[in-house]
Tab-separated table of N, CA and C in Angstrom:
chain	number	residue	atom	x	y	z
A	1	MET	N	0.851	-1.195	-0.074
A	1	MET	CA	-0.023	0.089	0.004
A	1	MET	C	0.974	1.162	-0.025
A	2	ARG	N	0.687	2.084	-0.893
A	2	ARG	CA	1.610	3.277	-1.158
A	2	ARG	C	1.429	4.353	-0.152
A	3	TRP	N	0.299	4.504	0.348
A	3	TRP	CA	-0.016	5.696	1.333
A	3	TRP	C	-0.383	5.057	2.704
A	4	VAL	N	-0.157	5.827	3.686
A	4	VAL	CA	-0.482	5.457	4.979
A	4	VAL	C	-1.616	6.370	5.546
A	5	ALA	N	-2.594	5.736	6.143
A	5	ALA	CA	-3.772	6.523	6.772
A	5	ALA	C	-3.165	7.445	7.893
A	6	MET	N	-3.617	8.711	7.694
A	6	MET	CA	-3.177	9.668	8.637
A	6	MET	C	-4.366	10.124	9.636
A	7	LEU	N	-4.028	10.339	10.917
A	7	LEU	CA	-5.091	10.659	11.711
A	7	LEU	C	-5.194	12.180	11.661
A	8	GLY	N	-6.270	12.684	10.899
A	8	GLY	CA	-6.375	14.148	10.711
A	8	GLY	C	-7.575	14.670	11.510
A	9	MET	N	-7.752	15.863	11.426
A	9	MET	CA	-8.818	16.607	12.191
A	9	MET	C	-10.180	16.000	12.057
A	10	GLY	N	-10.443	15.542	10.708
A	10	GLY	CA	-11.789	14.957	10.479
A	10	GLY	C	-11.944	13.572	11.224
A	11	ALA	N	-10.958	12.926	11.221
A	11	ALA	CA	-11.040	11.629	12.024
A	11	ALA	C	-11.135	11.916	13.510
A	12	LEU	N	-10.544	12.918	14.094
A	12	LEU	CA	-10.731	13.341	15.517
A	12	LEU	C	-12.053	13.728	15.804
A	13	GLY	N	-12.692	14.391	14.776
A	13	GLY	CA	-14.097	14.776	15.022
A	13	GLY	C	-15.028	13.616	15.102
A	14	PHE	N	-14.676	12.472	14.402
A	14	PHE	CA	-15.552	11.283	14.534
A	14	PHE	C	-15.283	10.544	15.826
A	15	ALA	N	-14.091	10.635	16.407
A	15	ALA	CA	-13.707	10.092	17.583
A	15	ALA	C	-14.089	10.664	18.835
A	16	ALA	N	-14.443	11.994	18.691
A	16	ALA	CA	-14.675	12.807	19.840
A	16	ALA	C	-15.990	12.426	20.640
A	17	HIS	N	-16.819	11.758	19.943
A	17	HIS	CA	-18.128	11.355	20.604
A	17	HIS	C	-18.570	10.067	20.120
A	18	ALA	N	-19.369	9.469	20.850
A	18	ALA	CA	-19.972	8.229	20.458
A	18	ALA	C	-21.055	8.428	19.501
A	19	ALA	N	-20.791	7.828	18.314
A	19	ALA	CA	-21.672	8.054	17.124
A	19	ALA	C	-23.116	7.421	17.434
A	20	ASP	N	-24.187	8.129	16.883
A	20	ASP	CA	-25.557	7.606	16.900
A	20	ASP	C	-25.971	7.408	15.485
A	21	TRP	N	-25.402	6.334	14.836
A	21	TRP	CA	-25.738	6.191	13.494
A	21	TRP	C	-27.242	5.829	13.200
A	22	THR	N	-27.756	6.608	12.476
A	22	THR	CA	-29.300	6.441	12.146
A	22	THR	C	-29.338	6.113	10.662
A	23	LEU	N	-29.964	5.081	10.249
A	23	LEU	CA	-30.081	4.694	8.860
A	23	LEU	C	-31.168	5.583	8.195
A	24	LEU	N	-30.689	6.308	7.059
A	24	LEU	CA	-31.652	7.186	6.319
A	24	LEU	C	-32.327	6.410	5.244
A	25	THR	N	-31.584	5.618	4.505
A	25	THR	CA	-32.184	4.884	3.332
A	25	THR	C	-31.267	3.718	2.883
A	26	THR	N	-31.736	2.899	2.069
A	26	THR	CA	-30.945	1.872	1.370
A	26	THR	C	-31.222	1.929	-0.107
A	27	SER	N	-30.340	1.362	-0.849
A	27	SER	CA	-30.538	1.209	-2.243
A	27	SER	C	-31.512	0.242	-2.576
A	28	THR	N	-32.019	0.179	-3.813
A	28	THR	CA	-32.963	-0.908	-4.203
A	28	THR	C	-32.337	-2.008	-5.142
A	29	ASP	N	-31.068	-1.797	-5.285
A	29	ASP	CA	-30.290	-2.756	-6.016
A	29	ASP	C	-29.970	-3.982	-5.017
A	30	LEU	N	-30.503	-5.101	-5.311
A	30	LEU	CA	-30.337	-6.306	-4.426
A	30	LEU	C	-29.016	-6.916	-4.616
A	31	LYS	N	-28.345	-6.692	-5.800
A	31	LYS	CA	-26.982	-7.295	-5.981
A	31	LYS	C	-25.917	-6.527	-5.254
A	32	LYS	N	-26.120	-5.272	-4.962
A	32	LYS	CA	-25.167	-4.482	-4.261
A	32	LYS	C	-25.972	-3.352	-3.503
A	33	VAL	N	-26.240	-3.725	-2.229
A	33	VAL	CA	-27.053	-2.788	-1.407
A	33	VAL	C	-26.188	-1.848	-0.794
A	34	THR	N	-26.598	-0.526	-0.948
A	34	THR	CA	-25.941	0.676	-0.324
A	34	THR	C	-26.734	1.114	0.928
A	35	TYR	N	-26.107	1.440	1.996
A	35	TYR	CA	-26.827	1.996	3.213
A	35	TYR	C	-26.264	3.351	3.559
A	36	TRP	N	-27.165	4.256	3.706
A	36	TRP	CA	-26.766	5.723	3.981
A	36	TRP	C	-27.194	6.037	5.432
A	37	TYR	N	-26.172	6.469	6.334
A	37	TYR	CA	-26.453	6.749	7.644
A	37	TYR	C	-26.073	8.214	7.941
A	38	VAL	N	-26.589	8.764	9.007
A	38	VAL	CA	-26.273	10.048	9.600
A	38	VAL	C	-25.954	9.852	11.031
A	39	ASP	N	-24.956	10.419	11.595
A	39	ASP	CA	-24.708	10.412	13.054
A	39	ASP	C	-25.596	11.489	13.666
A	40	ALA	N	-26.751	11.119	14.193
A	40	ALA	CA	-27.765	12.194	14.626
A	40	ALA	C	-27.195	13.070	15.760
A	41	SER	N	-26.164	12.488	16.504
A	41	SER	CA	-25.562	13.272	17.546
A	41	SER	C	-24.617	14.323	17.040
A	42	SER	N	-24.235	14.226	15.809
A	42	SER	CA	-23.258	15.242	15.185
A	42	SER	C	-23.867	16.440	14.466
A	43	VAL	N	-25.229	16.342	14.278
A	43	VAL	CA	-25.816	17.510	13.551
A	43	VAL	C	-25.769	18.750	14.362
A	44	VAL	N	-25.104	19.769	13.665
A	44	VAL	CA	-25.020	21.100	14.279
A	44	VAL	C	-25.194	22.211	13.281
A	45	LEU	N	-25.694	23.230	13.725
A	45	LEU	CA	-25.819	24.494	12.933
A	45	LEU	C	-24.594	25.273	12.940
A	46	GLN	N	-23.928	25.412	11.834
A	46	GLN	CA	-22.747	26.197	11.615
A	46	GLN	C	-23.142	27.355	10.586
A	47	ALA	N	-23.991	28.239	11.208
A	47	ALA	CA	-24.671	29.256	10.238
A	47	ALA	C	-23.856	29.750	9.145
A	48	PRO	N	-24.392	29.722	7.965
A	48	PRO	CA	-25.775	29.377	7.580
A	48	PRO	C	-25.881	27.883	7.153
A	49	LEU	N	-24.872	27.069	7.436
A	49	LEU	CA	-24.909	25.675	7.021
A	49	LEU	C	-25.288	24.668	8.240
A	50	VAL	N	-25.724	23.580	7.810
A	50	VAL	CA	-25.896	22.423	8.773
A	50	VAL	C	-24.726	21.441	8.520
A	51	LYS	N	-24.050	21.056	9.656
A	51	LYS	CA	-22.854	20.065	9.485
A	51	LYS	C	-23.217	18.813	10.098
A	52	ALA	N	-22.816	17.691	9.588
A	52	ALA	CA	-23.093	16.442	10.242
A	52	ALA	C	-22.003	15.357	9.682
A	53	ASN	N	-21.854	14.365	10.514
A	53	ASN	CA	-20.987	13.225	10.141
A	53	ASN	C	-21.959	12.217	9.484
A	54	LEU	N	-21.520	11.637	8.392
A	54	LEU	CA	-22.296	10.729	7.527
A	54	LEU	C	-21.443	9.461	7.396
A	55	ARG	N	-22.197	8.381	6.959
A	55	ARG	CA	-21.484	7.119	6.712
A	55	ARG	C	-22.250	6.440	5.614
A	56	THR	N	-21.532	5.817	4.688
A	56	THR	CA	-22.004	4.939	3.651
A	56	THR	C	-21.350	3.681	3.719
A	57	ALA	N	-22.246	2.576	3.575
A	57	ALA	CA	-21.707	1.156	3.667
A	57	ALA	C	-22.299	0.383	2.598
A	58	TRP	N	-21.603	-0.536	2.099
A	58	TRP	CA	-22.011	-1.491	1.005
A	58	TRP	C	-22.109	-2.886	1.374
A	59	SER	N	-22.889	-3.555	0.634
A	59	SER	CA	-22.950	-5.050	0.919
A	59	SER	C	-21.811	-5.840	0.158
A	60	GLN	N	-21.212	-5.161	-0.870
A	60	GLN	CA	-20.157	-5.835	-1.549
A	60	GLN	C	-18.899	-4.797	-1.527
A	61	THR	N	-17.732	-5.402	-1.589
A	61	THR	CA	-16.560	-4.551	-1.548
A	61	THR	C	-16.470	-3.527	-2.652
A	62	GLN	N	-15.997	-2.356	-2.233
A	62	GLN	CA	-15.810	-1.226	-3.185
A	62	GLN	C	-14.223	-1.128	-3.471
A	63	PHE	N	-13.759	-0.418	-4.424
A	63	PHE	CA	-12.437	-0.138	-4.698
A	63	PHE	C	-12.156	1.331	-4.810
A	64	GLY	N	-11.187	1.843	-4.012
A	64	GLY	CA	-10.974	3.277	-4.057
A	64	GLY	C	-9.548	3.549	-4.553
A	65	PRO	N	-9.076	4.671	-4.031
A	65	PRO	CA	-7.640	5.048	-4.374
A	65	PRO	C	-6.716	3.963	-4.334
A	66	ASP	N	-5.878	3.851	-5.293
A	66	ASP	CA	-4.796	2.760	-5.488
A	66	ASP	C	-5.444	1.478	-5.388
A	67	ASN	N	-6.750	1.337	-5.882
A	67	ASN	CA	-7.513	0.013	-5.974
A	67	ASN	C	-7.619	-0.623	-4.588
A	68	THR	N	-7.586	0.176	-3.513
A	68	THR	CA	-7.780	-0.204	-2.118
A	68	THR	C	-9.171	-0.735	-1.892
A	69	ALA	N	-9.471	-1.873	-1.237
A	69	ALA	CA	-10.702	-2.447	-0.987
A	69	ALA	C	-11.248	-1.724	0.330
A	70	TYR	N	-12.585	-1.449	0.226
A	70	TYR	CA	-13.256	-0.939	1.402
A	70	TYR	C	-14.736	-1.347	1.375
A	71	LEU	N	-15.406	-1.313	2.590
A	71	LEU	CA	-16.808	-1.663	2.673
A	71	LEU	C	-17.622	-0.379	3.210
A	72	SER	N	-16.963	0.529	3.750
A	72	SER	CA	-17.654	1.765	4.280
A	72	SER	C	-16.810	2.923	4.295
A	73	THR	N	-17.473	4.127	4.283
A	73	THR	CA	-16.794	5.315	4.440
A	73	THR	C	-17.604	6.265	5.468
A	74	THR	N	-16.787	7.070	6.049
A	74	THR	CA	-17.407	8.111	6.884
A	74	THR	C	-16.860	9.464	6.360
A	75	TYR	N	-17.737	10.522	6.467
A	75	TYR	CA	-17.284	11.824	5.997
A	75	TYR	C	-18.058	12.889	6.603
A	76	ILE	N	-17.635	14.180	6.369
A	76	ILE	CA	-18.341	15.267	6.934
A	76	ILE	C	-19.249	15.943	5.766
A	77	SER	N	-20.498	16.238	6.068
A	77	SER	CA	-21.279	16.894	5.093
A	77	SER	C	-21.747	18.280	5.639
A	78	TYR	N	-21.806	19.167	4.687
A	78	TYR	CA	-22.423	20.439	4.952
A	78	TYR	C	-23.514	20.618	4.015
A	79	VAL	N	-24.607	21.190	4.531
A	79	VAL	CA	-25.793	21.498	3.753
A	79	VAL	C	-26.170	22.890	3.898
A	80	ASP	N	-26.445	23.498	2.723
A	80	ASP	CA	-26.995	24.927	2.683
A	80	ASP	C	-28.539	24.696	2.428
A	81	CYS	N	-29.216	24.711	3.630
A	81	CYS	CA	-30.717	24.542	3.506
A	81	CYS	C	-31.557	25.487	2.669
A	82	SER	N	-31.090	26.694	2.776
A	82	SER	CA	-31.817	27.727	1.935
A	82	SER	C	-31.658	27.568	0.522
A	83	ARG	N	-30.555	27.088	-0.011
A	83	ARG	CA	-30.393	26.795	-1.391
A	83	ARG	C	-30.330	25.359	-1.673
A	84	ARG	N	-30.611	24.512	-0.823
A	84	ARG	CA	-30.741	22.972	-0.976
A	84	ARG	C	-29.481	22.493	-1.664
A	85	LEU	N	-28.276	22.774	-1.199
A	85	LEU	CA	-27.039	22.332	-1.717
A	85	LEU	C	-26.288	21.538	-0.588
A	86	LEU	N	-25.476	20.537	-1.149
A	86	LEU	CA	-24.780	19.583	-0.322
A	86	LEU	C	-23.224	19.528	-0.728
A	87	ALA	N	-22.344	19.366	0.200
A	87	ALA	CA	-20.907	19.248	-0.044
A	87	ALA	C	-20.385	18.219	1.076
A	88	TYR	N	-19.339	17.520	0.600
A	88	TYR	CA	-18.676	16.573	1.500
A	88	TYR	C	-17.173	16.854	1.599
A	89	THR	N	-16.620	16.354	2.711
A	89	THR	CA	-15.117	16.561	2.873
A	89	THR	C	-14.752	15.477	3.913
A	90	ALA	N	-13.422	15.323	4.103
A	90	ALA	CA	-12.829	14.410	5.112
A	90	ALA	C	-13.271	12.969	5.007
A	91	ASN	N	-13.270	12.401	3.742
A	91	ASN	CA	-13.688	10.953	3.571
A	91	ASN	C	-12.659	10.100	4.135
A	92	THR	N	-13.117	9.100	4.873
A	92	THR	CA	-12.272	8.041	5.544
A	92	THR	C	-12.895	6.694	5.065
A	93	TYR	N	-12.061	5.880	4.564
A	93	TYR	CA	-12.481	4.464	3.984
A	93	TYR	C	-12.058	3.483	5.102
A	94	PHE	N	-12.945	2.502	5.214
A	94	PHE	CA	-12.773	1.324	6.160
A	94	PHE	C	-12.916	-0.057	5.421
A	95	SER	N	-12.276	-0.953	5.818
A	95	SER	CA	-12.365	-2.314	5.316
A	95	SER	C	-13.594	-3.076	5.892
A	96	ASP	N	-14.170	-2.610	6.873
A	96	ASP	CA	-15.388	-3.256	7.567
A	96	ASP	C	-16.614	-2.400	7.326
A	97	PHE	N	-17.783	-3.160	7.297
A	97	PHE	CA	-19.090	-2.447	7.152
A	97	PHE	C	-19.376	-1.466	8.127
A	98	ASP	N	-19.020	-1.619	9.408
A	98	ASP	CA	-19.342	-0.774	10.550
A	98	ASP	C	-18.483	0.487	10.761
A	99	SER	N	-17.441	0.622	9.985
A	99	SER	CA	-16.409	1.737	9.987
A	99	SER	C	-15.787	1.753	11.302
A	100	THR	N	-15.435	0.570	11.875
A	100	THR	CA	-14.760	0.531	13.131
A	100	THR	C	-13.314	-0.077	13.035
A	101	SER	N	-12.914	-0.471	11.852
A	101	SER	CA	-11.679	-0.950	11.687
A	101	SER	C	-10.705	0.202	11.445
A	102	ALA	N	-9.295	-0.124	11.377
A	102	ALA	CA	-8.387	0.981	11.104
A	102	ALA	C	-8.628	1.518	9.694
A	103	PRO	N	-8.510	2.792	9.448
A	103	PRO	CA	-8.808	3.342	8.063
A	103	PRO	C	-7.824	2.800	7.082
A	104	VAL	N	-8.269	2.519	5.946
A	104	VAL	CA	-7.343	2.097	4.831
A	104	VAL	C	-6.984	3.284	3.918
A	105	HIS	N	-7.628	4.289	4.063
A	105	HIS	CA	-7.299	5.571	3.330
A	105	HIS	C	-8.134	6.760	3.967
A	106	GLN	N	-7.430	7.937	4.055
A	106	GLN	CA	-8.085	9.160	4.549
A	106	GLN	C	-7.864	10.301	3.619
A	107	GLU	N	-8.859	11.080	3.509
A	107	GLU	CA	-8.664	12.439	2.717
A	107	GLU	C	-8.835	13.516	3.733
A	108	ALA	N	-8.001	14.447	3.635
A	108	ALA	CA	-7.991	15.638	4.554
A	108	ALA	C	-9.326	16.444	4.498
A	109	GLU	N	-9.685	17.061	5.616
A	109	GLU	CA	-10.890	17.874	5.626
A	109	GLU	C	-10.443	19.177	4.983
A	110	LEU	N	-11.302	19.578	3.986
A	110	LEU	CA	-10.971	20.897	3.261
A	110	LEU	C	-11.665	22.057	3.999
A	111	PRO	N	-11.165	23.214	3.795
A	111	PRO	CA	-11.838	24.343	4.306
A	111	PRO	C	-13.181	24.628	3.596
A	112	LEU	N	-14.130	25.197	4.172
A	112	LEU	CA	-15.466	25.513	3.644
A	112	LEU	C	-15.271	26.146	2.182
A	113	THR	N	-14.349	27.071	2.046
A	113	THR	CA	-14.132	27.855	0.891
A	113	THR	C	-13.616	26.937	-0.317
A	114	ASP	N	-13.116	25.751	-0.022
A	114	ASP	CA	-12.656	24.831	-1.111
A	114	ASP	C	-13.727	23.733	-1.401
A	115	LEU	N	-14.849	23.735	-0.771
A	115	LEU	CA	-15.873	22.742	-0.951
A	115	LEU	C	-16.564	23.041	-2.219
A	116	SER	N	-17.107	21.937	-2.906
A	116	SER	CA	-18.051	22.195	-4.056
A	116	SER	C	-19.423	21.748	-3.656
A	117	PHE	N	-20.283	22.761	-3.465
A	117	PHE	CA	-21.641	22.446	-3.094
A	117	PHE	C	-22.500	22.207	-4.426
A	118	ALA	N	-23.315	21.217	-4.402
A	118	ALA	CA	-24.076	20.853	-5.493
A	118	ALA	C	-25.461	20.470	-5.082
A	119	PRO	N	-26.435	20.589	-5.887
A	119	PRO	CA	-27.802	20.190	-5.692
A	119	PRO	C	-27.973	18.593	-5.766
A	120	ALA	N	-28.862	18.076	-5.084
A	120	ALA	CA	-29.099	16.632	-5.142
A	120	ALA	C	-30.330	16.503	-6.054
A	121	ARG	N	-30.371	15.351	-6.869
A	121	ARG	CA	-31.448	15.090	-7.754
A	121	ARG	C	-32.665	14.584	-6.840
A	122	PRO	N	-33.797	14.992	-7.214
A	122	PRO	CA	-35.089	14.645	-6.444
A	122	PRO	C	-35.126	13.141	-6.354
A	123	GLY	N	-35.566	12.661	-5.168
A	123	GLY	CA	-35.796	11.205	-4.915
A	123	GLY	C	-34.377	10.468	-4.630
A	124	THR	N	-33.278	11.120	-4.642
A	124	THR	CA	-32.016	10.388	-4.398
A	124	THR	C	-31.608	10.421	-2.847
A	125	PRO	N	-30.748	9.558	-2.497
A	125	PRO	CA	-30.336	9.459	-1.088
A	125	PRO	C	-29.661	10.933	-0.751
A	126	GLY	N	-29.100	11.608	-1.714
A	126	GLY	CA	-28.591	12.960	-1.433
A	126	GLY	C	-29.696	13.930	-1.037
A	127	GLU	N	-30.843	13.916	-1.710
A	127	GLU	CA	-32.061	14.700	-1.350
A	127	GLU	C	-32.511	14.203	0.050
A	128	MET	N	-32.560	12.977	0.349
A	128	MET	CA	-33.018	12.518	1.666
A	128	MET	C	-32.019	12.949	2.750
A	129	ARG	N	-30.752	13.169	2.579
A	129	ARG	CA	-29.776	13.691	3.621
A	129	ARG	C	-30.047	15.192	3.605
A	130	ILE	N	-30.273	15.878	2.680
A	130	ILE	CA	-30.627	17.399	2.758
A	130	ILE	C	-31.853	17.447	3.591
A	131	ASN	N	-32.889	16.719	3.274
A	131	ASN	CA	-34.155	16.837	4.060
A	131	ASN	C	-33.998	16.598	5.486
A	132	TYR	N	-33.286	15.435	5.853
A	132	TYR	CA	-33.013	15.096	7.195
A	132	TYR	C	-32.254	16.198	7.974
A	133	LEU	N	-31.185	16.537	7.350
A	133	LEU	CA	-30.288	17.554	8.065
A	133	LEU	C	-30.958	18.853	8.265
A	134	CYS	N	-31.666	19.371	7.240
A	134	CYS	CA	-32.417	20.666	7.352
A	134	CYS	C	-33.518	20.556	8.351
A	135	GLN	N	-34.260	19.409	8.374
A	135	GLN	CA	-35.267	19.247	9.401
A	135	GLN	C	-34.654	19.134	10.831
A	136	SER	N	-33.534	18.441	10.929
A	136	SER	CA	-32.926	18.310	12.200
A	136	SER	C	-32.465	19.607	12.859
A	137	HIS	N	-31.891	20.456	12.029
A	137	HIS	CA	-31.353	21.722	12.631
A	137	HIS	C	-32.484	22.718	13.112
A	138	GLU	N	-33.763	22.472	12.570
A	138	GLU	CA	-34.938	23.238	13.003
A	138	GLU	C	-35.436	22.805	14.336
A	139	GLY	N	-35.098	21.578	14.695
A	139	GLY	CA	-35.591	21.009	16.027
A	139	GLY	C	-34.873	21.692	17.186
A	140	SER	N	-35.403	21.491	18.354
A	140	SER	CA	-34.821	22.120	19.488
A	140	SER	C	-33.617	21.225	20.033
A	141	SER	N	-33.520	20.029	19.497
A	141	SER	CA	-32.261	19.167	19.979
A	141	SER	C	-31.052	19.431	19.232
A	142	SER	N	-30.914	20.217	18.121
A	142	SER	CA	-29.718	20.420	17.441
A	142	SER	C	-28.915	21.447	18.141
A	143	LYS	N	-27.591	21.349	17.794
A	143	LYS	CA	-26.646	22.191	18.559
A	143	LYS	C	-26.197	23.242	17.487
A	144	SER	N	-25.823	24.400	18.005
A	144	SER	CA	-25.208	25.472	17.177
A	144	SER	C	-23.731	25.624	17.645
A	145	ILE	N	-22.894	25.995	16.665
A	145	ILE	CA	-21.579	26.199	16.871
A	145	ILE	C	-21.191	27.593	16.289
């Protein structure tokens, strides 16, 4: 393996609290099921954005950088609720489904100014994440930073 997983600020954010992974949706492809989760305890309002830790897991092995095998990823998501846009950063790849093994690859967390915000197509898991995060920050249980 050419690169070594580094413990960056994004990974520290995931380790700082016990995750409360809530399943948002699954794919309908029975040959390769994809599961999308949000850490409900990580949802915070970072005005004007909502920030949360997300996780995606697959029923079959995926291949990433340098053809590295992985079954799940965790990442930070930012949502602009007023414009319905979504961006991701600090992707960490794991060889296990639950994202509890040592990372097999990590990407650094980018500053907000470097993120590419994009709309999600209607009916997609991206739209479901936008809906969940925007509704979550409106509730009294969400945190502000």
